[in-house]
C-alpha atoms as one frame of an Amber mdcrd trajectory, in Angstrom:
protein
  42.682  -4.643 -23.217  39.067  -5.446 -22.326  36.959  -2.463 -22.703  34.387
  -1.103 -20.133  31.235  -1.811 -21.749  32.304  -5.900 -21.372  32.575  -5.900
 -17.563  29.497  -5.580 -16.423  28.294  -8.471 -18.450  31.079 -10.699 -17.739
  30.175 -10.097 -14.143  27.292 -11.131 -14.445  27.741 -14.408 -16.111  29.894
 -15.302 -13.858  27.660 -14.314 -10.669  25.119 -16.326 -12.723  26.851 -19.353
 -13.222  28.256 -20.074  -9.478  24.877 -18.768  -7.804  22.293 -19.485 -10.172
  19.001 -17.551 -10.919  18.575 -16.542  -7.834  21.473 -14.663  -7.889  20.572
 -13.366 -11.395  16.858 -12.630 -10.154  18.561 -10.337  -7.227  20.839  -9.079
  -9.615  18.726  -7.537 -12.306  16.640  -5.912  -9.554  19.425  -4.374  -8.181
  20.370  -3.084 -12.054  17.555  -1.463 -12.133  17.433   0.410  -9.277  20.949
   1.956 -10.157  19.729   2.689 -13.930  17.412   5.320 -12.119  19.784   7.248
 -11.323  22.079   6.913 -14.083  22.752   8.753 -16.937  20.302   8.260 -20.347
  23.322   9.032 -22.883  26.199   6.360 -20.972  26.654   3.467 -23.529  27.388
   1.336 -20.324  23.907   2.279 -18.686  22.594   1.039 -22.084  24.330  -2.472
 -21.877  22.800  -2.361 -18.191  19.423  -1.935 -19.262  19.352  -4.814 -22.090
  21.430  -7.408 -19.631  18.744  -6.577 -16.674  15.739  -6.714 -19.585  16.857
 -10.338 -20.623  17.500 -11.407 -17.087  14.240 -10.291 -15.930  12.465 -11.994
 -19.007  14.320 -15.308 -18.401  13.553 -15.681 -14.337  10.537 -13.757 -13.718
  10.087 -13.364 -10.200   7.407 -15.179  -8.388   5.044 -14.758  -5.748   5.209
 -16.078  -2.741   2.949 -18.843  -1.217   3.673 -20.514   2.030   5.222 -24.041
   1.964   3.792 -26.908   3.760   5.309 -26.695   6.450   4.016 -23.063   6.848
   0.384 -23.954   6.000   0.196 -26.729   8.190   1.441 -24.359  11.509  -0.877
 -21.522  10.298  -3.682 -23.839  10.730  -2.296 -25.529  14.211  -2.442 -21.513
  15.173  -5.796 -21.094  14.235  -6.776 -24.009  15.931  -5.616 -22.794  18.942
  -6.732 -19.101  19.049 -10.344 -21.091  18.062 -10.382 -22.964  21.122  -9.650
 -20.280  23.136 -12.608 -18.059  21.451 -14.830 -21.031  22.686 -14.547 -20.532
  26.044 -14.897 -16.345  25.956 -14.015 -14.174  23.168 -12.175 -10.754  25.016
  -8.661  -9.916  26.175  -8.607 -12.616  29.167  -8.859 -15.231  26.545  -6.412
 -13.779  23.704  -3.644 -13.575  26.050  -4.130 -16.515  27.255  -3.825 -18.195
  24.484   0.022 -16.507  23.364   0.903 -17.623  27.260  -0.355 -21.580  26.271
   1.796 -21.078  22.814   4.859 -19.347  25.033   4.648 -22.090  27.569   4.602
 -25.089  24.512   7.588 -23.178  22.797   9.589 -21.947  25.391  12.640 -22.758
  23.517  12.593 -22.949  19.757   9.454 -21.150  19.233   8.560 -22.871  16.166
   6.019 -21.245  14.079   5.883 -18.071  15.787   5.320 -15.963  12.722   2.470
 -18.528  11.611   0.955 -17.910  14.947   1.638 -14.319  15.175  -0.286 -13.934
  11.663  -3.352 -16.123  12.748  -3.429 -13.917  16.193  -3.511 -10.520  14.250
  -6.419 -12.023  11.858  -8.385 -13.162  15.156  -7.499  -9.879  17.151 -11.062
  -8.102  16.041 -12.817 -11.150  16.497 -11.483 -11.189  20.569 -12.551  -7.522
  20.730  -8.700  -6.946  21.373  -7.810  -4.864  18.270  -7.530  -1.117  19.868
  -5.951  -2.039  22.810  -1.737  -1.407  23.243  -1.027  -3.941  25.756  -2.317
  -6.858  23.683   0.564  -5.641  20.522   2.692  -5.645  23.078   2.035  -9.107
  24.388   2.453 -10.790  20.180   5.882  -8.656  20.613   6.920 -11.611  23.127
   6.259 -13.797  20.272   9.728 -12.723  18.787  12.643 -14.321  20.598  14.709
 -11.448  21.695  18.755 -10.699  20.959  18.752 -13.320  18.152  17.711 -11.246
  15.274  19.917  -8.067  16.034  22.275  -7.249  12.716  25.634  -6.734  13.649
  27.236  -5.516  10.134  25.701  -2.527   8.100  25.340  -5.189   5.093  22.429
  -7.306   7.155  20.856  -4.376   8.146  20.310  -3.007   4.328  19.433  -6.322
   3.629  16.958  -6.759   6.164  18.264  -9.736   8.566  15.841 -12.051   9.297
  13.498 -10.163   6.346  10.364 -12.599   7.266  10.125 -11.353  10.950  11.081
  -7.845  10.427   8.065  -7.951   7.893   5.817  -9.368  10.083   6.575  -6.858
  12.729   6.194  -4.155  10.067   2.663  -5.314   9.576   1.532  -5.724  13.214
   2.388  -2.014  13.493   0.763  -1.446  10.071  -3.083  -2.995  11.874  -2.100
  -0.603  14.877  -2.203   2.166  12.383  -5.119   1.548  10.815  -6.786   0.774
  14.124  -5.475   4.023  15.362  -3.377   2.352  18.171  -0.210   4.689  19.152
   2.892   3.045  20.506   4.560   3.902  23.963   8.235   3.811  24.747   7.971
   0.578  26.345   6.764  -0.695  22.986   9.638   0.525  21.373  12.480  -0.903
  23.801  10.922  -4.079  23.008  10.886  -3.917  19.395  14.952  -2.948  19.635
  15.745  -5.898  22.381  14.425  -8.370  19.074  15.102  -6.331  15.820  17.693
  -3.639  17.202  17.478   0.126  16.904  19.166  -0.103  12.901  16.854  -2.585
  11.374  13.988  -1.708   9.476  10.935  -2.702  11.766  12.446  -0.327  14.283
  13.000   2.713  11.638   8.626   2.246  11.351   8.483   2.411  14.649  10.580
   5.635  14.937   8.074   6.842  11.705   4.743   5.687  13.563   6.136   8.044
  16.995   6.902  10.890  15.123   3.556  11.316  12.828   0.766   9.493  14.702
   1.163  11.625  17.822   0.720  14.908  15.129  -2.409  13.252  13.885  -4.169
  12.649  16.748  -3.680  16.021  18.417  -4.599  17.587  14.979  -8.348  17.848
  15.719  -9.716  20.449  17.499 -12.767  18.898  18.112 -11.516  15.540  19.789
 -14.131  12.527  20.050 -13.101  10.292  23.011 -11.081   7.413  23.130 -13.902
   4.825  24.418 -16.953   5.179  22.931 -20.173   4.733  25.210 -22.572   1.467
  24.250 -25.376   3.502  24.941 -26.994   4.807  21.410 -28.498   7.766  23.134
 -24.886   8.951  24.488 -23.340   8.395  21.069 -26.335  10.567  19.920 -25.827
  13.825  22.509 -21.481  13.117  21.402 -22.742  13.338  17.441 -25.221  16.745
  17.741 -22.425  18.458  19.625 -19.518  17.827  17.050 -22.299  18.614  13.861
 -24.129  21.627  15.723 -22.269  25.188  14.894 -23.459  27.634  17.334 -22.382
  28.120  20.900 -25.400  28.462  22.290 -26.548  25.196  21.080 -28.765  23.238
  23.610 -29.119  19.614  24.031 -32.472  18.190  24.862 -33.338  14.360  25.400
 -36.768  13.064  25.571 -37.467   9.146  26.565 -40.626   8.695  24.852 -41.495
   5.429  26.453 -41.072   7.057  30.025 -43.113  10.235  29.377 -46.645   9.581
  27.901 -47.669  13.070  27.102 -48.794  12.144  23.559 -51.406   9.319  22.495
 -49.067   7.295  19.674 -48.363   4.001  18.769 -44.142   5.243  18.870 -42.445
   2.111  20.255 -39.994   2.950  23.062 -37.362   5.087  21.823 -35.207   8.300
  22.685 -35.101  11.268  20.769 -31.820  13.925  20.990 -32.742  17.389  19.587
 -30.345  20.180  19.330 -31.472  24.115  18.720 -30.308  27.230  20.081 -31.810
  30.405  20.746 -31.010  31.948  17.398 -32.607  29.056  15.907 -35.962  29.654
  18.195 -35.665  33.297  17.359 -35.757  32.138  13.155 -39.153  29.912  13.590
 -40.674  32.873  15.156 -40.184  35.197  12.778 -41.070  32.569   9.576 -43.838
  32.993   7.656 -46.862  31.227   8.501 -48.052  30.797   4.898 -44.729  29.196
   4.070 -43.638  25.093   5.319 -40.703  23.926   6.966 -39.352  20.295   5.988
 -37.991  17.237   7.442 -34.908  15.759   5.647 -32.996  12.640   6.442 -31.882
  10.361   6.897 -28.316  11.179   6.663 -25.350   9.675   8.464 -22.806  10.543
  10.605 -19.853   8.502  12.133 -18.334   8.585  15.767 -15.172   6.807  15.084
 -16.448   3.166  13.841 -20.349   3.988  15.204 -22.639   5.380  12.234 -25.543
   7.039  12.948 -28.525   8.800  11.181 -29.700  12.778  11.961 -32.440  14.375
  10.538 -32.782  17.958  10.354 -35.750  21.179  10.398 -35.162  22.899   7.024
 -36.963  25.983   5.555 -36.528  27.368   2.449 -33.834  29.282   0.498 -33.721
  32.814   2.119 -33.221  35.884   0.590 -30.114  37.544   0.160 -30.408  40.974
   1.133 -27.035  41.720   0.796 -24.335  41.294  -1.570 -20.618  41.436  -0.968
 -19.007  43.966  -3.605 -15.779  44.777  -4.180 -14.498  48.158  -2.423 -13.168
  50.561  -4.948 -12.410  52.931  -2.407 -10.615  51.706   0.916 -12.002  54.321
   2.906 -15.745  55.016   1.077 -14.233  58.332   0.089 -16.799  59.763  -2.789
 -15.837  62.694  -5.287 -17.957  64.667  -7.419 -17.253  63.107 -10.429 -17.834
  59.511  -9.558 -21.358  57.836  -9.001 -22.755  57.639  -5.352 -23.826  54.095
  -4.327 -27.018  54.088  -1.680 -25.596  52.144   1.216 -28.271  50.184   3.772
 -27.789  48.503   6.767 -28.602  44.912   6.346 -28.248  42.432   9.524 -25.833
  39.933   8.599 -27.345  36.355   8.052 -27.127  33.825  10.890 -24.881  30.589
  10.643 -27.928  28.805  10.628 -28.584  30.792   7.025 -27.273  28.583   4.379
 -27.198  28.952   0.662 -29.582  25.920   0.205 -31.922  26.594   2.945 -32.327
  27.712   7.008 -31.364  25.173   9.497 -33.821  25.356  12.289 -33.133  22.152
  14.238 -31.307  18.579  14.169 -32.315  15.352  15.799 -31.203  11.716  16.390
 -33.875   9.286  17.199 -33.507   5.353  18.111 -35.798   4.018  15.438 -35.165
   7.014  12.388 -38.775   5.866  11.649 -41.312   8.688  10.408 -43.372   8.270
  14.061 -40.322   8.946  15.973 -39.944  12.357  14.104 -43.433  13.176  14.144
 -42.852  12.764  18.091 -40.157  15.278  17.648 -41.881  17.784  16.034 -44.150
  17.757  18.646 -42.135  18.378  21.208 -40.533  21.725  19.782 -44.154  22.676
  19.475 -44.118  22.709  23.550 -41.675  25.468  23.522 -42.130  26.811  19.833
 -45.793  27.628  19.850 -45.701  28.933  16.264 -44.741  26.166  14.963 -47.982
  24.495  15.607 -48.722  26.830  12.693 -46.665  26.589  10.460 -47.280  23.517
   7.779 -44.309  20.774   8.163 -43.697  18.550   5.123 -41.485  15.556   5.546
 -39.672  14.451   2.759 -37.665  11.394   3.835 -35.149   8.647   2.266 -33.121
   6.026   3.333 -29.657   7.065   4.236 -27.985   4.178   2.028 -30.578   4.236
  -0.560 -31.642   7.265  -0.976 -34.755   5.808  -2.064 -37.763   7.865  -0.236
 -39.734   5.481   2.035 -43.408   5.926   2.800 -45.124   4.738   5.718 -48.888
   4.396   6.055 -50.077   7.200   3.282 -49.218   6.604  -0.714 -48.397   9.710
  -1.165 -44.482  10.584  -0.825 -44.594  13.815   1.266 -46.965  14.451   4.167
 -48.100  17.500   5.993 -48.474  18.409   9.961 -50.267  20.910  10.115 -50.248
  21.820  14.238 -51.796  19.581  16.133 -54.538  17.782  13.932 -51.948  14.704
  13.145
């Protein structure tokens, strides 16, 4: 009688020598996958893991590289998506260019995953890479009701694995990109794949979590944002500034010559509020305010660099202490603590330092700010006495950079600069 231990390996040899490696190569992954979840003291788990050990040792699996055949359409792809960049590079021109492939393979549609992974490569080039109805047009790519599994056993196995995966990574760029399928996206993707097979289960996964995600912020920035630097600016100081009061003020400072400088034409976006005003007035005069920046801040893909009006550490007046006593009751035998009323510090009142103002100018050179600073002097008069340092560095290098003077730090002192 042959014993239990035997069978598995006599199964195997015989798989291996009517199917060959391949066979073996699918075989020993599939061993290990059910050793997982076996258990460590079973003498037939042990034969399982030495037989899969040798298999995988004599047919290491390989990677994949394209054939030919493959190589040779990627490139006719790429041809054409190049041709059709040389006329104009936007969505006109990326959807024409499926239509001319749709037209040439109206049939067989040879090389449709070739030119569906050449398209997705060229998308950000074409400007085309956040918009829904051009992932929907590469879905047409996929001839539809051919590659619909009709067992349970090619649906595990992934039927037609090479165009499911490609499918699974045109959803992965929408993803990244931020792009959130639509219903009519999905009855697509189950006309060609089916509702079972595994591009559509990432679809399902995509409609469930993405929608979460993008509702999770409560400070939304908008879908399209505006070319025009100065309304990125105004969108950036309103998502970084903390107060409610916050106000918003935009000088042009090629349009309004109320200064004599040598500032090129630029735009400068300040944001204070009235506490803020209230905090200049009441600093000491003996004691300077800085400039810091650059430092960066992004609007979806946009960066941009603020700047910020800084005074010193203040002091804390106040401490937090733990309550021994939930309602300040005091007896006779225990000490009496001296209680003041201290105002409660500001959100402008950090640990590291008072924020008195932010800005956002075109250039983020050193004139530029010195054109700011003037400008609060208009409506903070104080603060044409109070002595400004700037103390500025380059947001990627945080390497201090120096303008005209030597020296690393200069001083405004009012209006004599």
């Amino acid at each position: 009688m042959m014993s239990h231990a035997r069978v598995p390996q006599i199964a195997l040899a015989t798989l291996h020598k009517r199917l060959g490696g391949l066979a073996s190569q699918w075989t020993c992954s599939a061993l290990h996958m059910d050793i997982r979840h076996a258990h460590p003291r079973n003498n037939n788990c042990k034969h399982f893991h030495l037989l899969a050990q040798h298999q995988a040792q004599r047919y290491p699996l390989k990677k994949y590289e394209n054939t030919e055949e493959e190589k040779r359409l990627l490139l006719k792809s790429s041809a054409l998506l190049e041709s059709a960049a040389e006329k104009a590079k936007n969505k006109e021109s990326f959807i024409q260019a499926i239509d001319k492939y749709l037209e040439k393979e109206s049939v067989y549609r040879r090389g449709h995953v070739e030119f569906m992974e050449a398209a997705m490569a060229k998308m950000k080039e074409f400007g085309v890479h956040n918009d829904l109805d051009c992932y929907k047009k590469m879905l047409q790519l996929f001839p539809e009701g051919k590659m619909i599994p009709k067992s349970v056993w090619q649906v595990e196995l992934m039927h037609f694995p090479k165009q499911q995966q490609t499918a699974i990574f045109l959803m992965d760029q929408m993803e990244y990109q931020g792009v959130i399928p639509d219903e009519d996206f999905g009855c697509r993707l189950a006309a060609i794949f089916g509702t079972k097979a595994h591009a559509f289960r990432k679809y399902r996964r995509m409609m469930y979590w993405l929608p979460k995600f993008k509702n999770i912020n409560p400070y939304p920035v908008p879908q399209a944002i505006p070319e025009d630097p100065l309304m990125m600016a105004v969108i950036a100081l309103k998502r970084m500034a903390v107060d409610l009061e916050n106000r918003i003020s935009v000088w042009r400072i090629g349009e309004e010559k109320e200064f004599d400088s040598e500032t090129d034409e630029t735009f400068i976006a300040s944001a204070m509020s009235p506490k803020q005003e209230e905090l200049i007035n009441s600093h000491p005069v003996d004691e300077p305010v800085y400039v810091e920046g650059g430092f960066t801040t992004w609007i979806r893909n946009k960066c941009l660099t603020y700047f910020i009006l800084r005074s010193a550490t203040p002091v804390i007046t106040q401490k937090d202490e733990k309550e021994k006593d939930l309602f300040n009751w005091t007896l006779f035998f225990e000490d009496e603590n001296r209680t003041d009323l201290v105002p409660k510090p500001s959100v402008h009142e950090q640990e590291d330092g008072t924020v008195l103002g932010m800005c956002i100018t075109g250039t983020g050179s050193k004139d530029s700010l010195v054109a700011w600073i003037r400008y609060l002097q208009l409506h903070n008069p104080k603060l044409e006495k109070i002595p400004i340092v700037f103390t500025l560095r380059s947001p990627e290098t945080r390497v201090q950079v120096p303008d005209e003077t030597k020296e690393n730090k200069s001083v405004i002192a009012g209006n004599k600069t």
